Coordinates of C-alpha atoms and ligand atoms in Angstrom, one line a residue:
M1 CA -0.5 0.1 0.4
S2 CA 1.9 3.7 -0.7
R3 CA 1.5 5.9 1.8
A4 CA -1.8 7.7 0.4
Q5 CA -3.8 4.6 0.5
I6 CA -2.8 4.0 4.2
E7 CA -3.9 7.6 5.3
G8 CA -7.0 7.3 3.3
I9 CA -8.0 3.3 5.4
L10 CA -6.5 4.8 8.8
A11 CA -9.0 8.0 8.0
A12 CA -12.0 5.9 7.1
A13 CA -11.0 3.7 10.6
E14 CA -11.1 6.6 12.7
S15 CA -14.3 8.0 11.5
N16 CA -15.5 4.3 12.7
L17 CA -13.9 4.4 15.9
Q18 CA -17.1 5.0 17.6
R19 CA -19.1 2.6 16.3
A20 CA -16.5 0.3 16.5
Q21 CA -16.8 0.2 20.4
G22 CA -20.4 0.3 20.1
L23 CA -20.3 3.9 21.1
V24 CA -23.3 4.5 18.2
P25 CA -26.0 1.9 16.4
R26 CA -24.7 -0.4 13.9
G27 CA -25.0 0.7 10.5
Q28 CA -25.8 -1.2 6.9
S29 CA -23.4 -0.3 4.4
L30 CA -22.3 -4.0 4.3
G31 CA -26.7 -4.7 3.9
D32 CA -26.5 -8.7 5.0
K33 CA -23.5 -9.1 2.3
I34 CA -22.0 -12.4 4.3
I35 CA -17.8 -12.7 5.2
A36 CA -16.3 -15.9 5.1
N37 CA -13.9 -15.9 7.8
M38 CA -11.1 -18.9 7.2
F39 CA -9.1 -18.8 9.8
F40 CA -6.8 -22.0 9.3
E41 CA -4.5 -20.7 12.2
D42 CA -5.8 -20.0 15.3
S43 CA -7.1 -16.2 16.6
T44 CA -8.3 -14.2 18.9
R45 CA -8.3 -10.6 17.7
T46 CA -8.2 -10.7 14.6
R47 CA -10.8 -13.2 14.1
C48 CA -13.2 -11.5 16.9
S49 CA -12.2 -8.4 15.4
F50 CA -13.1 -9.0 11.8
E51 CA -16.0 -10.9 12.8
T52 CA -17.0 -7.4 15.3
A53 CA -16.5 -5.3 12.4
T54 CA -18.8 -7.4 9.8
F55 CA -21.9 -7.0 12.3
R56 CA -20.8 -2.9 13.1
L57 CA -21.3 -3.1 9.4
G58 CA -24.6 -5.0 9.2
G59 CA -23.3 -7.8 7.4
Q60 CA -22.9 -11.3 8.5
V61 CA -19.7 -13.7 9.0
L62 CA -20.0 -17.2 7.8
N63 CA -17.2 -18.2 9.8
L64 CA -14.7 -21.5 8.7
T65 CA -11.6 -23.0 10.6
A66 CA -9.8 -26.0 9.9
T67 CA -10.9 -28.2 12.2
G68 CA -14.5 -29.1 11.9
S69 CA -14.3 -28.9 7.9
S70 CA -13.1 -30.9 4.8
A71 CA -9.6 -29.3 5.5
A72 CA -9.6 -31.9 8.2
K73 CA -9.8 -34.4 5.5
G74 CA -7.6 -32.6 3.3
E75 CA -9.3 -30.6 1.1
S76 CA -6.6 -27.1 -0.1
L77 CA -6.4 -23.6 0.6
L78 CA -7.8 -23.5 -2.6
D79 CA -10.3 -25.5 -2.9
T80 CA -11.9 -24.6 0.4
A81 CA -12.1 -20.5 -1.0
L82 CA -13.4 -21.5 -4.4
N83 CA -16.5 -23.7 -2.3
V84 CA -17.4 -21.0 -0.2
E85 CA -17.0 -18.2 -2.6
A86 CA -19.3 -20.6 -5.0
M87 CA -21.9 -20.2 -1.9
G88 CA -21.9 -16.4 -3.0
V89 CA -20.0 -14.9 -0.4
A90 CA -19.4 -11.3 -0.6
A91 CA -15.7 -11.2 0.6
I92 CA -13.3 -13.7 2.5
V93 CA -10.8 -13.1 4.8
V94 CA -7.9 -15.5 5.0
R95 CA -5.1 -16.5 7.7
C96 CA -3.9 -19.2 6.7
A97 CA 0.5 -20.8 7.4
I98 CA 1.4 -20.9 3.9
S99 CA 3.5 -17.5 3.0
G100 CA 1.5 -15.8 0.1
G101 CA -2.0 -17.8 0.5
A102 CA -3.7 -15.0 1.0
K103 CA -2.1 -13.5 -2.9
L104 CA -3.4 -17.8 -4.1
L105 CA -6.7 -17.2 -3.3
A106 CA -7.0 -13.6 -4.5
D107 CA -5.8 -14.9 -8.0
A108 CA -8.2 -17.5 -8.0
C109 CA -11.1 -16.0 -6.6
K110 CA -13.5 -13.4 -8.2
C111 CA -15.2 -11.5 -4.0
P112 CA -12.2 -9.5 -2.4
V113 CA -9.4 -12.1 -0.3
I114 CA -8.8 -10.0 3.0
N115 CA -5.3 -11.5 4.4
A116 CA -5.6 -11.7 8.2
G117 CA -1.9 -12.8 8.4
D118 CA -0.6 -15.6 5.7
G119 CA 2.4 -17.7 7.4
R120 CA 5.6 -15.4 8.0
H121 CA 5.1 -13.2 5.3
E122 CA 2.5 -10.2 6.2
H123 CA -0.5 -9.1 8.9
P124 CA -1.3 -5.9 7.2
T125 CA -4.1 -5.0 9.2
Q126 CA -2.4 -5.4 12.1
G127 CA -0.2 -3.5 10.3
L128 CA -2.3 -0.7 10.1
L129 CA -4.1 -0.8 13.4
D130 CA -0.3 -0.8 14.9
L131 CA -0.2 2.8 13.0
A132 CA -3.6 3.9 13.7
T133 CA -2.5 3.3 17.7
V134 CA 1.2 5.3 16.8
R135 CA -0.8 7.8 15.5
E136 CA -3.0 8.7 18.0
S137 CA -1.1 7.9 21.0
L138 CA 1.8 10.2 19.8
G139 CA -0.4 12.5 17.5
T140 CA 1.7 11.7 14.5
V141 CA 3.6 9.1 12.8
A142 CA 5.9 11.1 10.3
G143 CA 9.5 11.5 12.3
K144 CA 8.7 9.6 15.0
T145 CA 11.7 6.5 16.5
L146 CA 9.4 3.0 16.8
V147 CA 11.5 0.1 18.3
I148 CA 10.5 -3.2 17.4
V149 CA 11.7 -6.1 19.5
G150 CA 12.1 -10.4 18.9
D151 CA 11.4 -12.1 16.3
I152 CA 11.8 -10.6 13.8
T153 CA 12.7 -13.7 10.9
N154 CA 9.0 -14.8 11.1
S155 CA 7.0 -11.7 12.2
R156 CA 4.5 -11.0 9.6
V157 CA 3.6 -8.2 12.2
A158 CA 6.4 -7.3 11.7
R159 CA 6.5 -7.0 8.2
S160 CA 3.2 -5.1 8.0
A161 CA 4.7 -2.7 10.7
L162 CA 8.0 -1.5 9.4
H163 CA 6.8 -1.3 5.8
G164 CA 3.8 1.0 7.5
L165 CA 6.0 2.5 9.8
V166 CA 8.5 3.6 6.7
A167 CA 5.4 4.6 4.0
L168 CA 4.1 7.4 6.8
G169 CA 7.9 9.2 7.6
A170 CA 9.0 7.4 11.2
D171 CA 12.4 5.8 12.0
V172 CA 12.6 2.1 12.7
R173 CA 15.0 0.4 14.9
L174 CA 15.0 -3.2 14.1
V175 CA 16.0 -5.3 17.5
G176 CA 16.7 -8.9 18.7
P177 CA 19.2 -11.7 18.9
P178 CA 20.9 -12.3 15.5
T179 CA 19.1 -15.7 14.8
L180 CA 16.0 -13.7 14.8
V181 CA 17.4 -10.7 12.7
S182 CA 18.9 -10.3 10.4
R183 CA 20.6 -7.3 9.0
A184 CA 19.7 -7.7 5.7
F185 CA 16.2 -5.7 7.1
E186 CA 18.0 -2.5 6.4
A187 CA 18.6 -3.6 2.5
I188 CA 15.4 -4.8 1.8
T189 CA 12.9 -2.1 2.3
P190 CA 12.8 1.5 0.2
S191 CA 13.7 3.6 2.5
R192 CA 16.0 7.0 2.9
P193 CA 19.0 5.9 4.2
G194 CA 19.4 4.7 8.4
Q195 CA 15.9 5.2 8.1
V196 CA 15.5 1.8 8.9
R197 CA 18.3 0.4 11.4
V198 CA 19.5 -3.6 12.7
M199 CA 20.5 -3.1 16.1
Y200 CA 21.5 -6.1 18.5
D201 CA 21.5 -3.6 21.9
F202 CA 17.9 -3.4 22.8
D203 CA 19.3 -0.8 25.4
E204 CA 21.2 1.5 23.3
A205 CA 18.1 0.9 20.9
L206 CA 15.9 2.0 23.9
E207 CA 17.5 5.6 23.7
G208 CA 15.0 8.3 22.1
A209 CA 12.1 6.3 21.4
D210 CA 8.9 7.0 21.3
G211 CA 7.1 4.0 21.2
V212 CA 8.2 0.0 21.6
M213 CA 6.5 -2.3 20.2
M214 CA 7.3 -5.9 21.7
L215 CA 7.0 -9.3 19.3
R216 CA 5.9 -12.5 20.7
V217 CA 7.9 -15.2 20.6
Q218 CA 6.8 -17.6 17.8
L219 CA 6.8 -20.7 19.5
E220 CA 4.8 -22.6 17.7
R221 CA 7.1 -21.5 14.2
A222 CA 10.6 -23.2 15.9
A223 CA 11.9 -19.4 17.4
G224 CA 11.5 -20.6 20.8
A225 CA 14.4 -23.1 19.6
A226 CA 16.5 -20.2 18.4
I227 CA 16.5 -18.1 21.7
S228 CA 18.8 -18.4 24.7
S229 CA 17.7 -18.3 28.7
D230 CA 18.5 -15.4 28.9
Y231 CA 16.6 -13.6 26.5
H232 CA 14.6 -11.8 29.1
E233 CA 17.3 -10.0 30.7
L234 CA 19.0 -9.3 27.1
Y235 CA 15.1 -8.3 25.1
G236 CA 12.5 -8.3 27.5
L237 CA 11.1 -4.8 28.1
T238 CA 11.4 -5.2 31.6
R239 CA 10.2 -2.8 34.3
E240 CA 13.5 -0.9 34.6
R241 CA 14.0 -0.8 31.4
F242 CA 10.4 0.8 31.1
A243 CA 11.6 3.2 33.5
R244 CA 14.5 4.3 31.5
L245 CA 11.7 5.2 28.9
A246 CA 11.1 9.0 27.9
P247 CA 8.2 9.9 29.7
H248 CA 6.0 9.8 26.5
A249 CA 6.9 7.0 24.9
V250 CA 3.9 3.9 24.6
V251 CA 4.1 0.7 24.5
M252 CA 2.9 -2.0 22.2
H253 CA 2.3 -5.7 22.1
P254 CA 0.2 -7.8 19.7
G255 CA -0.9 -10.0 21.3
P256 CA -0.8 -12.5 22.4
M257 CA 1.8 -11.4 25.0
N258 CA 4.1 -14.3 26.6
R259 CA 4.4 -12.6 29.6
G260 CA 7.3 -12.7 31.5
V261 CA 9.1 -13.8 28.8
E262 CA 9.2 -10.6 26.1
I263 CA 7.2 -7.8 28.6
D264 CA 6.6 -7.9 32.4
D265 CA 3.3 -7.3 34.2
A266 CA 4.5 -4.4 35.2
V267 CA 4.5 -2.8 31.4
A268 CA 1.7 -4.5 30.1
D269 CA -0.6 -3.2 32.1
D270 CA 0.4 0.6 32.3
P271 CA -2.8 2.2 32.7
T272 CA -1.4 5.2 30.6
R273 CA 1.4 4.2 28.5
S274 CA 0.4 0.8 27.2
R275 CA -1.5 1.0 24.2
I276 CA -2.1 -2.9 24.0
L277 CA -5.5 -2.9 24.7
R278 CA -6.3 0.1 22.3
Q279 CA -5.0 -1.8 19.9
V280 CA -7.0 -4.2 20.2
T281 CA -10.3 -1.1 19.5
W282 CA -8.3 0.3 16.2
G283 CA -8.5 -3.2 15.0
V284 CA -11.8 -3.0 14.7
A285 CA -11.9 0.3 13.1
V286 CA -9.5 -0.7 10.9
R287 CA -11.0 -3.9 9.9
M288 CA -14.5 -1.6 9.3
A289 CA -12.8 0.1 7.4
V290 CA -10.6 -2.6 5.4
L291 CA -14.1 -4.6 4.7
E292 CA -16.0 -0.9 3.4
H293 CA -12.7 -0.6 1.4
S294 CA -12.7 -3.9 -0.8
L295 CA -17.1 -4.2 -0.9
R296 CA -16.5 -0.9 -2.1
C297 CA -19.0 0.5 0.0
D298 CA -17.6 3.3 2.1
Ligands
LIG1 N1 -2.5 -10.2 16.7 C1 -2.9 -11.0 16.5 O1 -3.0 -11.0 14.9 O2 -3.6 -11.9 17.2 P1 -4.6 -13.2 16.9 O3 -3.5 -13.9 17.0 O4 -5.4 -13.6 18.6 O5 -5.6 -13.3 15.7

């Protein structure tokens, strides 16, 4: 997405924020359209917020998961999507373990396909909700310094956040153990020189930071084997590190959190500077905007 496209979605999300929280009556822009939620990997926030977003816009949800569907009998992701589309759904939201899985479906289906996280590749609506949260918390994204910490290599969240932050003009520091953060990230992102920095010293990276985005150590992607027993000491956002941050700096995490591993309880639960639950609220507003945009009813 270009900067203009991102800003368009963020503006729409902002106008949806009251409705996303149920503070104004549900709209009817989806007009009883059915949205298929195909979640072939576990999810709490993304699946529930797409379902909430659809409800708030007057649509209906068809939920499909790997267990309990014919995927368990070996039916492919693509065949499943084509069969669901043949039932007349207006759009498909897909989460899958295959990097590129959403693109595969988008190329084959006539209806819009929305990526809810594909393997280690991208999680675009997470990236958008992260941007919305940064913008609300800091007033702007441009010129701010955001530190993304953890399992960058295996993180679709980091890839989407990185793209969005760079597009909107933030400086980004990618931090983690060398096994999980490659210097190649500095070269592969189209950005001005120095805009994206890979750093291995978390304390150094926190100097002058406006926000810290902690990532979950993804044990299901074998990253657990790549981290050492001193991970919390070296890369955890501890109460002590949090105390050294600038007073305005905020903390984010896409969830689910490994409390005591990448983030301490006192930081995650800080009543003002932890924006973790606010990210979830923005998730509904952003997904409403994405649904309306995809279905051309915004
Ligand atoms: N942030 C995120 O994608 O959370 P879920 O896996 O619970 O959807």
